[in-house]
Every structure is written in C-alpha cells, then in structure tokens.
Amino acid sequence: MPTSLRAESTPRSFDPATAELMAKTIKGLAIDAVQAANSGHPGMPMGCADLATVLWTEFHTHDPAQPQWFDRDRFVLSAGHGSMLLYALLHLTGYELPITELKNFRQWGSKTAGHPEYGHTPGVDVTTGPLGSGFAAGVGMALTERFLASHFNREGHTIIDHMTYGIVSDGDLMEGIASEAASLAGHLGLGKLIYLYDDNQISIDGATDITFTEDVAARFVAYGWHVQKVDGHDHAAVRKAIAAARAAGDQPSIICCRTVIAQGSPNKAGTSGAHGAPLGADEVAATKAAIGWPSEPTFHVPGQVSAALEQQQQVHTQSRADWDARLGAYRQAHPELGRALDQAIAGELPAAATEVFAKVLAGFEVGGSIASRKASQKVVSALYEAYPLFLGGSADLAGSNGTELPGPGQSKQHPESRKLHFGVREHGMAGVCNGMALHGGVRVFDATFLVFSDFMRGAVRLSALMGLPIVHVFTHDSFYLGEDGPTHQPIEHTMSLRLIPNLHVMRPGDARETVGAWQCAMQRTDGPTALLLTRQNLPTLAATNADAVARGAYVVSDPEGAGALDGIFMATGSELSLASACVDQLRAKGQRIRLVSMPCWERFEAQDAGYRESVLPAAVGRERRLAIEAGTTLGWSRWADHVHGIDHFGASAPAERLAEEFGFSVDGVLARWAAARS
C-alpha cells in the first residue's frame, strides 16, 4: 500500500484559461471588498491569486457541502491579513459564504472578519492574524494526521490520509514561533505538510531588505525541509512544484514563490502602499483596466468561473463519498476501531478515560503529602493507559513537570508515539498544540514552568479565542520553587493568565483538587484549561472535594455550631493548607471563620448567583474577607478587601526561608488578619 494515496494522486485537470480568469476574479473580489470596507490588505490576495488558484483547483481536496469532513485536506492562511484571498476562494468554490458576506467585509456581524476566524466562517480551519501562529498550527495538523493514520489505518483500509497546505508570508517567517515550529517539523519529518511562501519582499514599513536579508531557502534546508523556488505567477511552475512537494517523502516542504504584491496595479504593485490600505478609487479603476477587468459591476464573478467550479464541486462530493464508502468498509472490517474513530471525530472521551479520575483519587489518603505536580503525574499516567488518543509533552521539562510518558518519542520512526518532545520551544509548542486540537481526533496537553507561560501567551490566547480543549500544564507555580531565584519564580503569572477570556485557570490546593482539576480540563470541550501546580509537597486535607472543583470555589469548612461568621479566608493552591492552619488557630480563639477553596475564578463566576452567595455571602462583606495566594494581589479586590500575596520579585533561597521572609507562615497571615480587623 502506498504511504499516501492522497499525496501520490495526480493533480486534477482544470482549464488553463479558466484558471487565469479565476485568478483575476480573486483579485477583483479582493480589490472591491477592501475598497468597500475602506480597510484591509488588498496586495497579498492580488499577489497570491495565481498560486492559490492552482492549489485550490488542482490539489486541495475538500467538500464545501461538508466543511468539517474529517479526511479533507487542511488549509492554513498563515498570512491572515490577506483574508480576502481565503474568503474569495471559499465563496467561489461553493462554501456557505454568499457574495453579500464579501460585500460586508470587516463589518459588524459579517462572516468575513478582518482576519480568518475558526468557527466563525465555514471553511476556515484556523484563526490567523498573529503572524507565525498559523504556521505552527499547520505543523500540529500534519503531526496529528500522521499520528492518527498510524493508529487507525490498516492493510487495505487507508482511512486517514490527507495533506496540510498553507500560504505563509515574510512576516510569518520573521516571527520566532514559526522558526520553532519549522525546526520541529523538519526534525519530525512531516512529509504531508506543504507551505507556499509568498515571497513578495514587502512589509508594512517598506521593502523587507530593511530587516530581513537572510537566505530563507537555505534556512529551511538546514531545518530538513524540501525546498523549491518558483515564479509564483507561473501556473505551470507552481503546479510542478506542488507535485514535487507531495512526493517529497518524509520532508515537509516549502515552495518559495516569488510574487509581486498587488500584481496588476499600475502604481502600487511591488510597494508597501498596497499592503495594509485600500488601493483608492482611482487606482482601483486603473488596476481593473490594466488587468482587463470590468469596472462595473463590482464583485464581478464571470459565469465561466462559476460554472467550472460548480462542476468541480461534483469531484469534491465524490471524494467525500468515496471516503464515506471506505469508512463503511473499515467499520465492518474493524468494528472496534471504527467505533473508536467515530468517537474521536465527535470529540468524545471513551468511558475508560472518564473512569480514571475516581481510581486515581482513591489513592490519595488524608494526611498524606504530595506535590500537586506529582499528583498530576498520576492522572497523566492513568489517562495514558486508558485513552489511546491522549498525547502531549513538555518543553524539555517532562521530568520536572510530571508529564513524562513511556516509550520512544514521536519521530519519523515512531509516528504512533504519543510522547512529544517539544524541546525548548514554548511558543512553538503551544502553537503546534493548537493545530493538533484544531485537527481533531485527539486530546492534547503541553507543559512547562508557569514563569515560561509568558513565552507562549500568544498561542494560549488563540487557543482560548478558538475554544480549543487543550490542557496547559504549568508547574513550579510560585516562589516556593526556591533556589532558582526570581528569574524562575512566577509572581504576576497566575493573575496574568486569568486576564485571558475563556481560559480556565485552575490552581488546585492538594492532590484531591488536582484530580478534580484534571477531570474538569478533560471534560471541557469549549476552551483550554491551565493547570497551575506546585513543586513542593502539599498535605492532603480532610475536607477538600474533587467534585466541588468543577464549581470553581466551595466551602471547605465552617466553624461548629450556629452563629454569624466573623470572616472568610479564601485561598488557592499551596496556600489552602496554610489558610486551613490559620483558620484552625482562629477558631480555637473563638473566631468564627469560614474556609473557602477557590481553585478556579472563571468557573466560580459562571455559577448562578444563589451558589455564589452560598459560598461568599454578602452578609460577610469584602472587608471581612482575606484572600491568600502566593502571587500578585492585583485583581483579588473583586472578592476580598484584604489580600495576603506578593507584589515583588522573589529571591534565591530555600523555599522555607522564602516563606518566612515573605510572610507566608501562620504568624505572617494572622498578623495580616489582625491588621485588617484593626
């Protein structure tokens, strides 16, 4: 059986004259949409119209009638500022994106946003805009395709077999995340990944040679990529290059396509003036005259192009129907695998995966002591055993993060491996994981120290924006990591992550809560979760509740007997046990103090008002509440007037000495409480 039926297939035929006309159509649609919006980037779609036409009409396999068909080729417009290129392609090839949406480009409520958005526009496989992020996501897509093919395909049943294509820009290749992901892709030998590089040598500030004079082709050769150079406006040359890239074996491919930005514009072609601004009415008229395009009507689509693409839709429908037939035969030949594949495509956890949490939880006894990263490791190991599509890895810190998986790492020789060695590439790691989650069929995690979440913040933000169920494991979550000092001790990072919408930030207080946090993260399907875990051991408390973690905050204990509360102590993570010890002393002195664990603000805020009131009653106002967290105090004011935290950098010393110096002791907290009551 060939390595890839898709990669080794011959290009589809498409009439050359119609292809030329289609490229002009793309240019016309981009020109008109940007002009109507008085906002956008016309130059890139005009410069890439030729190469995109060849790719989409002759190679790209998809089905506009079923945009989520699982074995479709993935397409990444990493140069997301050229969004009108993608919107024009989607409209022309038959996606549910009518011409009215193109006319409403960048307007309120339209499906044609300024940069492509996953889940917002049918046919968009990834949100792009932050340059380099799409490049990294494509690497994750190609990695996932290969992994799933190795897991599900059987002799005579090639059921997972598709390409990942993309268009990348100078800006993408300047960003560090693309370099990280490119290096990893070359190392892994992701041969079904093909990028067309829009080498137009123009950026917003002018010609790229003011900042970017490296030999891009040589750089990618060094990464281990298959590299070609072509004229991006020569359809035959582009066709030949894509075919060669598809035959490149276990090398990812980049085709350096020399293009002219805003090609066809008499006065703005090849200039930065066409990068991020409309051409202007006079130049629109001059450009249309120069390329032989009617000035009216605007948004013109020739019938010849529509008819040819409508006819090609039958080919796409047949491709998907053929796969459906193969899938049916696969289910009959391998019923258990077929059920597992269906479940994977649907994004559902198998029963075995949902059962691991109770089993792991039973292993933690009250009075025991274990770091939450070590408790997390037990969950990771159990999920690995129970769930064959659970995979991930760390940025060269697997042993420290508690994320080490057995067996060899993912590689050319071991495409079936679920252990990913990302290397010291935090931003690339998170971007690749975004692509894996976007591809679907797997559940993925990544891991590093919390302080290094800064390096990957852009990709974490995108995972939240796209609603991707990724688990970000961040360990060594406070100054308690000790001797490594302030460069490695996170202070503002917990609060900084809480600022990202749709990111659930969970800081469990002991082993039980750690299991509950993992359960929440794995059951979540509409966004990512950040697990913040300790290096140091934490006592397993008698009253913590793994199930209650799902509500974000809960009452750990109340004083005995009836009577009004004198105050509330709330804490997260390693400070929960400290708060518990403080509360015990205060209760012994007659103060009626409630202890609240608050592992996840976002989940607590999502609860109904009645539940929130039951945990933090208005009768005990913020002036009688103390929050305790080994991080910056900014933000806690929504819950408490008094915060025992740390608003300065740490220091190099053993954790015990740091706790004493920074006031994270029973005496230090009680002194803060006494001051609050005075």
XYZ file of C-alpha atoms in Angstrom:
678
model
C 0.000 0.000 0.000
C 1.404 3.474 -0.838
C 2.399 5.704 2.061
C -0.303 8.143 0.995
C -2.942 7.644 -1.631
C -3.701 11.369 -1.490
C -0.110 12.552 -1.828
C 0.623 10.239 -4.727
C -2.527 11.056 -6.688
C -2.242 13.126 -9.866
C -3.418 16.743 -9.987
C -6.987 17.384 -11.076
C -7.399 18.905 -14.506
C -8.611 22.479 -14.755
C -8.870 24.568 -17.887
C -5.861 26.952 -18.037
C -7.878 29.813 -19.482
C -10.468 29.469 -16.720
C -7.692 29.349 -14.153
C -6.329 32.652 -15.436
C -9.821 34.100 -15.262
C -10.290 32.773 -11.731
C -7.091 34.461 -10.579
C -8.385 37.760 -11.963
C -11.702 37.121 -10.209
C -9.913 36.716 -6.882
C -8.085 39.980 -7.494
C -11.300 41.770 -8.377
C -13.140 40.488 -5.296
C -10.262 41.464 -3.018
C -9.965 44.916 -4.557
C -13.692 45.592 -4.269
C -14.131 44.216 -0.739
C -11.228 46.192 0.692
C -12.336 49.334 -1.126
C -15.923 48.975 0.110
C -14.738 48.466 3.688
C -12.146 51.223 3.346
C -9.981 48.836 5.340
C -7.893 45.765 4.673
C -4.947 44.313 2.782
C -5.524 44.066 -0.979
C -1.919 43.458 -2.023
C -1.418 39.964 -0.642
C -4.585 38.437 -2.200
C -3.695 40.025 -5.533
C -0.136 38.705 -5.376
C -1.186 35.204 -4.313
C -4.201 34.796 -6.600
C -2.266 32.714 -9.119
C -0.655 30.243 -6.759
C -3.872 29.909 -4.735
C -5.841 29.172 -7.885
C -3.504 26.322 -8.803
C -3.565 24.884 -5.289
C -7.331 25.016 -4.823
C -8.388 23.876 -8.293
C -5.849 21.116 -8.856
C -4.666 19.778 -5.483
C -6.681 20.838 -2.444
C -9.227 18.111 -1.566
C -12.233 19.301 0.430
C -16.016 19.342 0.284
C -17.731 22.735 0.570
C -21.001 20.922 1.257
C -19.445 19.345 4.358
C -16.765 21.757 5.631
C -15.925 19.519 8.610
C -15.370 16.331 6.590
C -12.672 14.678 8.669
C -10.370 13.469 5.892
C -10.335 16.755 3.997
C -7.031 18.468 3.324
C -6.404 21.249 5.829
C -5.645 24.758 4.584
C -3.847 27.382 6.662
C -3.748 31.006 5.565
C -0.982 31.901 7.984
C -0.726 35.309 6.316
C -4.123 36.089 7.808
C -4.009 39.762 6.851
C -4.759 38.530 3.318
C -8.095 37.166 4.488
C -9.900 38.261 1.338
C -7.898 35.661 -0.565
C -9.444 32.923 1.549
C -12.913 34.453 1.548
C -12.821 34.709 -2.242
C -11.737 31.067 -2.530
C -14.451 29.902 -0.152
C -17.128 31.880 -1.965
C -16.047 30.755 -5.414
C -15.701 27.078 -4.534
C -19.167 26.811 -3.046
C -18.972 27.290 0.708
C -21.859 28.906 2.531
C -20.367 32.347 2.094
C -22.585 34.327 -0.287
C -21.440 37.432 -2.126
C -23.320 39.582 0.394
C -20.800 38.471 3.018
C -17.905 39.597 0.832
C -19.646 42.925 0.353
C -19.817 43.230 4.154
C -16.109 42.545 4.606
C -14.902 43.663 8.053
C -18.361 44.900 9.037
C -20.384 44.178 12.159
C -21.958 40.733 12.119
C -20.413 39.563 8.850
C -18.666 36.230 8.423
C -15.786 37.948 6.627
C -13.767 39.289 9.518
C -10.552 41.229 9.103
C -8.553 38.067 9.739
C -9.864 34.496 9.317
C -11.652 33.119 12.371
C -12.149 29.434 13.087
C -15.734 28.606 13.996
C -16.982 31.895 12.594
C -16.654 31.305 8.857
C -17.369 27.941 7.199
C -14.222 26.524 5.652
C -11.757 28.376 7.876
C -9.571 25.736 9.533
C -7.663 28.031 11.904
C -7.810 31.560 13.277
C -4.845 33.504 11.957
C -3.598 37.045 12.162
C -0.839 36.958 14.771
C 1.928 36.130 12.331
C 3.617 32.772 12.624
C 0.747 31.272 14.603
C -0.859 29.665 11.566
C 2.499 28.256 10.506
C 2.808 26.492 13.874
C -0.799 25.291 13.801
C -0.245 23.673 10.418
C 2.655 21.707 11.869
C 0.306 20.430 14.567
C -2.287 19.453 11.976
C 0.234 17.481 9.944
C 1.590 15.783 13.064
C -1.913 14.747 14.106
C -2.774 13.403 10.660
C 0.296 11.190 10.721
C -0.366 10.013 14.265
C -3.996 9.141 13.551
C -3.031 7.382 10.319
C -0.570 5.216 12.223
C -3.196 4.471 14.862
C -6.234 3.766 12.692
C -5.093 2.733 9.199
C -4.901 -0.967 8.477
C -3.806 -3.005 5.489
C -6.321 -2.363 2.733
C -8.030 0.393 4.729
C -6.400 3.803 4.371
C -8.935 5.850 6.280
C -6.805 8.791 7.496
C -4.880 10.256 4.571
C -4.810 13.967 3.864
C -2.462 16.877 3.318
C -1.920 20.136 5.176
C -1.379 23.103 2.868
C -0.674 26.690 3.773
C 0.310 30.096 2.486
C 2.887 31.888 4.614
C 4.413 35.339 4.370
C 7.640 37.174 5.127
C 6.080 38.285 8.390
C 5.305 34.708 9.392
C 8.885 33.676 8.777
C 10.246 36.589 10.800
C 8.306 35.573 13.908
C 10.059 33.244 16.334
C 7.119 30.872 16.689
C 7.463 29.898 13.013
C 11.155 29.147 13.446
C 10.411 26.960 16.468
C 7.674 25.064 14.656
C 9.681 24.737 11.427
C 12.621 23.248 13.280
C 10.345 20.725 14.970
C 8.554 19.832 11.724
C 11.833 19.139 9.963
C 13.052 17.006 12.852
C 9.828 15.001 12.870
C 9.777 14.578 9.089
C 6.198 15.717 8.484
C 6.109 14.975 4.776
C 2.446 15.801 4.206
C 2.938 19.447 5.143
C 3.356 21.881 2.237
C 3.681 25.642 2.585
C 3.708 28.139 -0.264
C 5.805 31.116 0.775
C 4.541 34.418 -0.615
C 7.979 35.895 -1.219
C 6.882 39.386 -2.277
C 9.710 41.133 -0.404
C 7.398 43.796 1.009
C 6.293 44.518 4.563
C 4.326 47.389 6.066
C 7.377 49.557 6.634
C 8.753 49.018 3.143
C 10.951 46.510 1.371
C 11.853 43.552 3.563
C 15.561 44.129 2.989
C 15.466 46.819 5.666
C 15.245 43.994 8.231
C 15.117 40.590 6.531
C 18.040 39.662 4.316
C 18.658 36.050 5.294
C 18.569 33.207 2.807
C 15.180 31.730 3.663
C 15.634 28.734 1.379
C 18.960 27.867 2.995
C 17.420 28.193 6.446
C 14.718 25.678 5.603
C 17.223 23.324 4.014
C 19.033 23.423 7.353
C 15.766 22.607 9.109
C 15.483 19.474 6.968
C 12.693 20.727 4.695
C 12.240 20.052 0.994
C 12.791 23.467 -0.614
C 11.953 24.810 -4.076
C 11.947 28.253 -5.692
C 9.425 29.227 -8.378
C 7.744 32.175 -10.033
C 4.515 32.412 -8.036
C 2.631 33.821 -11.029
C 3.571 30.930 -13.358
C 0.769 28.380 -13.031
C 2.758 25.586 -14.631
C 5.742 26.182 -12.347
C 3.558 26.243 -9.240
C 1.795 23.055 -10.337
C 5.082 21.249 -10.874
C 6.435 22.415 -7.517
C 3.379 21.275 -5.556
C 3.506 17.884 -7.246
C 7.178 17.556 -6.341
C 6.465 18.581 -2.762
C 3.768 15.932 -2.463
C 6.353 13.340 -3.490
C 8.973 14.539 -1.009
C 8.585 11.575 1.337
C 9.262 12.392 4.960
C 10.296 16.006 4.435
C 7.935 18.930 5.000
C 8.017 21.269 2.019
C 8.254 24.988 1.472
C 7.863 26.424 -2.010
C 9.391 29.885 -2.199
C 7.060 31.641 -4.622
C 8.468 34.906 -5.932
C 5.439 37.157 -6.258
C 4.601 40.818 -6.759
C 2.364 42.317 -4.117
C -0.747 43.879 -5.706
C 0.236 42.418 -9.065
C -1.639 44.260 -11.815
C -1.872 47.597 -10.038
C -0.097 50.164 -12.257
C 1.084 52.386 -9.415
C 1.053 50.242 -6.265
C 2.289 46.852 -7.422
C 5.503 45.943 -5.630
C 5.085 48.672 -2.991
C 4.173 48.734 0.687
C 1.326 51.085 -0.217
C -0.734 48.042 -1.206
C -0.020 46.117 1.977
C -2.487 47.470 4.506
C -4.689 50.045 2.805
C -7.266 50.166 0.016
C -5.961 50.965 -3.444
C -8.157 54.048 -3.687
C -10.868 54.732 -6.255
C -8.535 55.982 -8.965
C -6.120 53.066 -8.582
C -8.984 50.562 -8.487
C -10.144 51.871 -11.864
C -6.610 51.849 -13.260
C -5.941 48.333 -11.991
C -9.133 46.884 -13.420
C -8.339 48.483 -16.765
C -4.786 47.114 -16.639
C -5.849 43.513 -15.983
C -8.819 43.678 -18.347
C -11.497 43.566 -15.679
C -14.856 45.355 -15.839
C -15.169 48.382 -13.584
C -18.859 47.578 -13.132
C -20.460 45.688 -11.612
C -18.284 45.447 -8.566
C -17.793 41.995 -7.042
C -17.967 40.536 -10.520
C -17.772 36.742 -10.909
C -17.716 35.525 -14.547
C -20.122 32.761 -15.394
C -17.276 30.732 -16.878
C -15.547 30.612 -13.479
C -18.745 29.802 -11.591
C -19.645 27.017 -13.984
C -16.190 25.422 -13.861
C -16.060 25.489 -10.070
C -19.620 24.217 -9.795
C -18.653 21.298 -11.989
C -15.605 20.669 -9.830
C -17.868 20.535 -6.788
C -19.037 17.179 -8.138
C -15.443 15.951 -7.857
C -15.249 17.124 -4.242
C -18.564 15.476 -3.432
C -17.328 12.248 -4.970
C -14.074 12.393 -2.999
C -16.008 12.655 0.222
C -18.485 9.968 -0.881
C -15.603 7.645 -1.696
C -14.236 8.202 1.794
C -17.648 7.542 3.314
C -17.713 4.234 1.464
C -14.206 3.366 2.658
C -15.220 4.301 6.185
C -18.196 1.953 5.973
C -15.960 -0.892 4.843
C -13.497 -0.035 7.604
C -16.212 -0.205 10.241
C -17.195 -3.638 9.030
C -13.639 -4.957 8.909
C -12.540 -3.347 12.191
C -15.662 -2.601 14.245
C -13.871 -1.646 17.468
C -11.516 0.718 15.679
C -14.458 2.097 13.729
C -16.312 2.932 16.937
C -13.182 4.490 18.398
C -12.707 6.602 15.271
C -16.308 7.790 15.327
C -15.921 8.736 18.970
C -12.655 10.520 18.262
C -14.135 12.525 15.395
C -17.038 13.514 17.653
C -14.567 14.678 20.309
C -15.961 12.345 22.961
C -13.965 10.778 25.764
C -14.164 6.988 25.998
C -15.679 5.568 29.167
C -12.280 4.244 30.251
C -10.894 7.792 30.303
C -13.723 9.142 32.449
C -13.255 6.330 34.963
C -9.607 7.061 35.743
C -10.309 10.047 37.968
C -12.103 8.111 40.689
C -9.419 5.430 40.594
C -6.586 7.922 40.986
C -8.473 9.835 43.656
C -8.810 6.702 45.774
C -5.025 6.506 46.026
C -4.654 9.752 47.979
C -5.131 9.367 51.715
C -5.885 12.162 54.135
C -2.729 13.126 55.972
C -0.504 12.203 53.075
C 1.756 14.714 51.391
C 2.474 15.075 47.694
C 3.263 17.904 45.294
C 0.380 18.720 43.004
C 2.688 18.168 40.002
C 3.261 14.622 41.299
C -0.453 14.097 41.855
C -0.969 15.362 38.314
C 1.590 12.851 37.068
C -0.552 10.027 38.431
C -3.528 11.369 36.467
C -1.453 11.755 33.296
C -0.167 8.181 33.604
C -3.670 6.821 34.154
C -5.073 8.754 31.195
C -2.234 7.487 29.023
C -3.098 3.895 29.910
C -6.838 4.336 29.436
C -7.045 6.659 26.428
C -5.024 5.806 23.296
C -5.668 9.223 21.754
C -4.330 11.216 24.697
C -0.978 12.710 23.805
C 1.301 15.597 24.588
C 4.598 16.625 26.029
C 6.780 19.263 27.571
C 9.223 21.960 26.585
C 12.262 19.925 27.685
C 10.937 19.665 31.250
C 8.912 16.457 31.269
C 10.574 15.051 34.384
C 10.067 18.285 36.300
C 6.519 18.795 35.027
C 5.379 15.264 35.834
C 4.397 14.716 32.202
C 6.847 12.006 31.160
C 5.173 9.327 29.039
C 6.581 5.844 28.396
C 8.231 4.631 25.219
C 10.070 6.432 22.440
C 9.176 9.949 21.438
C 7.201 10.934 18.353
C 9.531 10.749 15.335
C 9.852 9.620 11.727
C 10.484 6.113 13.047
C 7.700 6.242 15.631
C 4.725 8.124 14.188
C 2.481 6.157 16.554
C 4.102 7.623 19.676
C 2.061 9.788 21.996
C 5.103 11.261 23.695
C 6.007 14.630 22.188
C 9.425 16.122 22.777
C 8.870 19.799 22.003
C 12.331 20.922 23.030
C 12.934 24.395 24.414
C 10.246 25.906 22.208
C 7.397 27.069 24.451
C 5.671 29.351 21.941
C 6.020 26.834 19.136
C 4.810 24.072 21.446
C 1.574 25.858 22.247
C 1.039 26.807 18.600
C 1.573 23.223 17.459
C -0.869 22.012 20.122
C -3.427 24.478 18.768
C -3.110 22.810 15.377
C -3.458 19.355 16.899
C -6.645 20.335 18.675
C -7.977 22.042 15.543
C -7.346 18.908 13.506
C -9.425 16.908 15.934
C -9.476 13.261 16.892
C -7.052 13.646 19.816
C -6.856 15.264 23.238
C -3.619 17.102 23.763
C -1.637 18.685 26.568
C 1.563 20.693 26.798
C 3.724 21.558 29.793
C 6.362 23.951 31.111
C 7.113 26.055 34.196
C 4.497 28.694 34.988
C 7.024 31.507 34.613
C 7.553 30.482 30.986
C 3.860 30.877 30.178
C 4.925 34.359 29.087
C 6.754 32.824 26.131
C 3.613 31.038 24.910
C 0.985 33.602 25.830
C 0.068 34.491 22.246
C -0.705 30.872 21.394
C -2.591 30.309 24.669
C -4.700 33.353 23.877
C -5.524 31.909 20.472
C -6.497 28.553 21.984
C -8.940 30.442 24.190
C -10.232 32.526 21.270
C -10.830 29.387 19.190
C -12.332 27.421 22.087
C -9.840 24.559 21.867
C -9.886 21.942 24.668
C -6.144 21.924 25.326
C -4.658 21.302 28.770
C -1.744 23.610 29.544
C 0.231 22.170 32.468
C 2.197 24.873 34.307
C 4.283 23.655 37.240
C 6.622 25.352 39.744
C 3.809 27.807 40.266
C 5.226 30.194 42.892
C 8.281 31.446 44.738
C 8.248 28.117 46.568
C 10.384 26.622 43.808
C 13.179 28.174 45.805
C 16.828 28.321 44.921
C 16.461 29.019 41.176
C 15.591 32.549 42.180
C 13.480 35.391 40.803
C 14.034 34.588 37.127
C 12.127 31.336 37.629
C 9.691 32.341 40.367
C 6.312 33.402 38.951
C 4.711 36.379 40.648
C 2.262 38.008 38.221
C 1.700 34.979 36.021
C -1.376 33.466 37.661
C -3.230 36.754 37.526
C -1.955 37.441 34.029
C -3.416 34.184 32.766
C -6.740 34.991 34.438
C -6.980 38.044 32.174
C -7.388 35.846 29.079
C -11.095 35.360 28.294
C -12.302 31.749 28.073
C -9.154 30.340 29.696
C -9.922 28.366 32.852
C -7.040 28.887 35.274
C -7.072 26.157 37.924
C -4.758 26.174 40.941
C -5.631 23.090 42.997
C -4.874 23.045 46.713
C -3.965 19.398 47.195
C -3.928 16.012 45.480
C -7.713 15.647 45.567
C -8.289 19.009 43.969
C -5.629 18.197 41.389
C -7.638 15.171 40.268
C -10.756 17.331 40.148
C -8.954 19.961 38.081
C -7.796 17.359 35.548
C -11.328 15.980 35.362
C -12.677 19.456 34.595
C -9.982 20.043 31.987
C -10.627 16.759 30.185
C -14.387 17.138 30.244
C -14.235 20.676 28.909
C -14.890 20.966 25.162
C -15.256 24.723 24.635
C -11.866 26.061 25.617
C -8.463 25.494 27.201
C -7.536 24.931 30.819
C -4.343 25.995 32.575
C -3.365 23.763 35.496
C -1.052 25.553 37.949
C 0.835 23.008 40.023
C 3.394 23.035 42.819
C 6.934 21.822 43.042
C 6.688 21.391 46.824
C 4.662 18.786 48.707
C 1.190 19.696 49.923
C -0.798 17.915 52.637
C -3.910 16.088 51.502
C -6.632 17.776 53.528
C -9.595 16.007 55.069
C -12.287 18.315 53.717
C -11.229 19.034 50.147
C -13.588 17.835 47.441
C -12.515 16.841 43.933
C -16.025 17.131 42.525
C -16.536 20.602 44.008
C -13.578 21.905 41.992
C -15.918 21.995 38.995
C -17.799 24.862 40.644
C -14.655 26.958 40.904
C -14.959 27.663 44.634
C -16.564 25.886 47.529
C -16.788 25.880 51.305
C -14.112 23.607 52.714
C -15.223 24.004 56.299
C -17.328 26.145 58.594
C -16.983 26.722 62.346
C -19.002 24.402 64.525
C -22.350 25.440 65.885
C -24.734 28.159 64.912
C -23.883 31.794 64.674
C -22.840 34.510 62.304
C -19.488 34.318 60.593
C -16.735 36.662 61.714
C -14.895 36.333 58.451
C -13.922 34.241 55.426
C -10.467 33.009 54.478
C -10.150 32.051 50.835
C -7.118 30.546 49.161
C -5.835 28.764 46.104
C -3.149 26.169 45.504
C -0.413 25.715 48.084
C -1.913 28.441 50.266
C -5.034 26.389 51.000
C -3.247 24.319 53.644
C -1.723 27.481 55.103
C -5.164 29.080 55.275
C -6.529 25.946 56.913
C -3.877 26.079 59.648
C -4.636 29.759 60.257
C -8.365 29.157 60.451
C -7.834 26.364 62.971
C -5.940 28.744 65.271
C -8.529 31.485 64.950
C -11.392 29.103 65.663
C -9.537 27.883 68.728
C -9.592 31.508 69.909
C -13.328 31.784 69.307
C -13.402 33.457 65.905
C -15.967 32.040 63.525
C -14.077 31.822 60.235
C -15.181 30.037 57.078
C -12.523 28.387 54.887
C -13.117 28.597 51.134
C -11.076 26.966 48.413
C -11.116 28.925 45.162
C -9.195 26.890 42.575
C -10.812 28.479 39.504
C -12.217 32.003 39.353
C -13.689 31.506 35.895
C -15.781 28.510 36.911
C -16.972 30.248 40.064
C -18.046 33.313 38.117
C -20.086 31.033 35.839
C -22.169 29.705 38.743
C -25.601 31.121 39.449
C -25.980 33.943 41.934
C -27.500 31.637 44.526
C -24.484 29.368 44.611
C -22.029 32.255 44.722
C -23.984 33.716 47.632
C -23.852 30.388 49.465
C -20.045 30.422 49.307
C -19.366 34.133 49.735
C -22.460 35.584 51.435
C -22.998 39.305 51.117
C -23.527 39.426 54.879
C -19.805 38.782 55.216
C -18.638 41.693 53.111
C -15.299 42.040 51.379
C -13.990 43.996 54.351
C -14.224 40.772 56.408
C -12.574 38.502 53.868
C -8.916 37.599 53.465
C -7.549 36.081 50.272
C -4.254 34.204 50.379
C -2.246 33.458 47.237
C 1.488 33.354 46.539
C 1.250 35.821 43.687
C 0.356 39.385 42.863
C -2.573 40.841 44.781
C -3.967 42.809 41.840
C -7.435 41.529 40.935
C -8.416 39.947 44.232
C -10.386 43.055 45.176
C -13.446 41.643 43.423
C -13.620 39.028 46.179
C -11.875 40.492 49.223
C -10.579 43.808 50.529
C -7.628 42.133 52.204
C -5.086 40.055 50.329
C -2.006 38.288 51.582
C 0.147 37.980 48.474
C 3.419 39.069 46.969
C 3.838 42.143 44.773
C 7.591 41.997 44.289
C 10.054 39.609 42.695
C 11.325 36.630 44.636
C 14.837 35.706 45.714
C 17.278 32.810 45.669
C 16.953 30.746 48.839
C 15.374 27.518 50.090
C 11.584 27.592 49.941
C 11.212 27.516 53.723
C 13.348 30.631 54.138
C 11.444 32.444 51.393
C 8.118 31.637 53.030
C 9.406 33.079 56.301
C 10.812 36.208 54.672
C 7.709 36.854 52.544
C 5.256 36.260 55.385
C 3.747 33.027 54.124
C 3.569 31.462 57.550
C 0.798 31.130 60.102
C 2.214 34.048 62.062
C 2.540 36.157 58.919
C -1.034 35.529 57.799
C -2.512 36.043 61.276
C -0.663 39.331 61.559
C -2.217 40.394 58.235
C -5.661 39.391 59.519
C -5.169 41.268 62.759
C -4.171 44.376 60.823
C -7.260 44.018 58.638
C -9.527 43.920 61.705
C -7.932 46.842 63.483
